[in-house]
C-alpha cells in the first residue's frame, strides 16, 4: 500500500476490536478503536477515518444511531457488523 487509509473499528467486545486492529495494522491501515457509540462519534469527529466498521449492538448508543449521525454529516463508508 502506498497510501495509508484509516479505519475506525467500533465494537464492545475487546477481543474482536483487538483482532481487527492487529489484522488491519499488519496490512498497513491506520486503525482507530471505539468501544461504544458515543466514543465512536468522538473518534470519528477527531480522526475522520476513511471507513468505519461498526457493530450494530453497542452500549450508550446503538450502531444504527451512530451510522445515522455519520450519514447526516458525511459520506464516510460504514460497514455494519453483527453477531446476529
Tab-separated table of C-alpha atoms in Angstrom:
chain	number	residue	atom	x	y	z
A	1	UNK	CA	0.000	0.000	0.000
A	2	UNK	CA	1.494	3.331	-0.965
A	3	UNK	CA	-1.075	5.465	0.848
A	4	UNK	CA	-2.273	4.765	4.383
A	5	UNK	CA	-6.008	4.549	4.830
A	6	UNK	CA	-7.604	4.852	8.241
A	7	UNK	CA	-10.253	2.572	9.681
A	8	UNK	CA	-12.435	3.100	12.740
A	9	UNK	CA	-13.330	-0.221	14.382
A	10	UNK	CA	-16.298	0.045	16.752
A	11	UNK	CA	-17.228	-2.970	18.869
A	12	UNK	CA	-17.886	-3.513	22.557
A	13	UNK	CA	-16.018	-6.840	22.530
A	14	UNK	CA	-12.331	-6.143	23.310
A	15	UNK	CA	-11.020	-9.341	21.693
A	16	UNK	CA	-12.846	-8.584	18.422
A	17	UNK	CA	-11.564	-4.985	18.357
A	18	UNK	CA	-8.004	-6.086	19.062
A	19	UNK	CA	-8.095	-8.875	16.476
A	20	UNK	CA	-9.277	-6.499	13.772
A	21	UNK	CA	-6.762	-3.870	14.878
A	22	UNK	CA	-3.881	-6.312	14.530
A	23	UNK	CA	-5.021	-7.664	11.160
A	24	UNK	CA	-5.676	-4.231	9.663
A	25	UNK	CA	-2.472	-2.721	11.049
A	26	UNK	CA	-0.477	-5.617	9.586
A	27	UNK	CA	-1.944	-4.719	6.185
A	28	UNK	CA	-0.814	-1.108	6.557
A	29	UNK	CA	-4.010	0.577	7.729
A	30	UNK	CA	-4.123	3.240	10.420
A	31	UNK	CA	-6.594	1.875	12.973
A	32	UNK	CA	-8.699	3.784	15.495
A	33	UNK	CA	-10.795	1.953	18.085
A	34	UNK	CA	-14.007	2.700	19.982
A	35	UNK	CA	-15.930	0.550	22.462
A	36	UNK	CA	-19.356	2.236	22.371
A	37	UNK	CA	-21.494	4.512	20.243
A	38	UNK	CA	-20.637	7.798	21.912
A	39	UNK	CA	-16.905	7.081	21.796
A	40	UNK	CA	-17.287	6.105	18.134
A	41	UNK	CA	-18.685	9.525	17.250
A	42	UNK	CA	-15.936	11.280	19.206
A	43	UNK	CA	-13.205	9.283	17.441
A	44	UNK	CA	-14.895	9.731	14.053
A	45	UNK	CA	-15.088	13.519	14.529
A	46	UNK	CA	-11.460	13.682	15.684
A	47	UNK	CA	-9.780	11.478	13.060
A	48	UNK	CA	-12.189	11.431	10.080
A	49	UNK	CA	-11.391	7.813	9.109
A	50	UNK	CA	-11.742	6.605	5.539
A	51	UNK	CA	-14.132	3.819	6.582
A	52	UNK	CA	-15.992	2.693	9.712
A	53	UNK	CA	-16.533	-0.937	10.756
A	54	UNK	CA	-19.489	-0.597	13.118
A	55	UNK	CA	-21.163	-3.136	15.395
A	56	UNK	CA	-24.957	-2.905	15.399
A	57	UNK	CA	-25.435	-3.538	19.120
A	58	UNK	CA	-23.376	-1.128	21.235
A	59	UNK	CA	-23.663	0.360	24.714
A	60	UNK	CA	-24.565	4.059	25.216
A	61	UNK	CA	-25.753	4.486	21.596
A	62	UNK	CA	-26.693	1.836	19.045
A	63	UNK	CA	-24.663	1.284	15.919
A	64	UNK	CA	-27.728	2.228	13.868
A	65	UNK	CA	-27.898	5.619	15.607
A	66	UNK	CA	-24.157	6.140	15.141
A	67	UNK	CA	-24.496	5.331	11.445
A	68	UNK	CA	-27.387	7.796	11.075
A	69	UNK	CA	-25.338	10.575	12.697
A	70	UNK	CA	-22.339	9.864	10.473
A	71	UNK	CA	-24.537	9.743	7.357
A	72	UNK	CA	-26.204	13.037	8.270
A	73	UNK	CA	-22.818	14.764	8.385
A	74	UNK	CA	-20.609	12.952	5.888
A	75	UNK	CA	-20.403	10.254	3.226
A	76	UNK	CA	-17.837	8.123	5.084
A	77	UNK	CA	-18.435	4.464	4.142
A	78	UNK	CA	-19.849	2.392	7.010
A	79	UNK	CA	-19.848	-1.404	7.159
A	80	UNK	CA	-22.253	-2.747	9.764
A	81	UNK	CA	-21.202	-5.912	11.583
A	82	UNK	CA	-23.303	-8.067	13.880
A	83	UNK	CA	-23.162	-11.320	15.782
A	84	UNK	CA	-26.766	-11.984	14.745
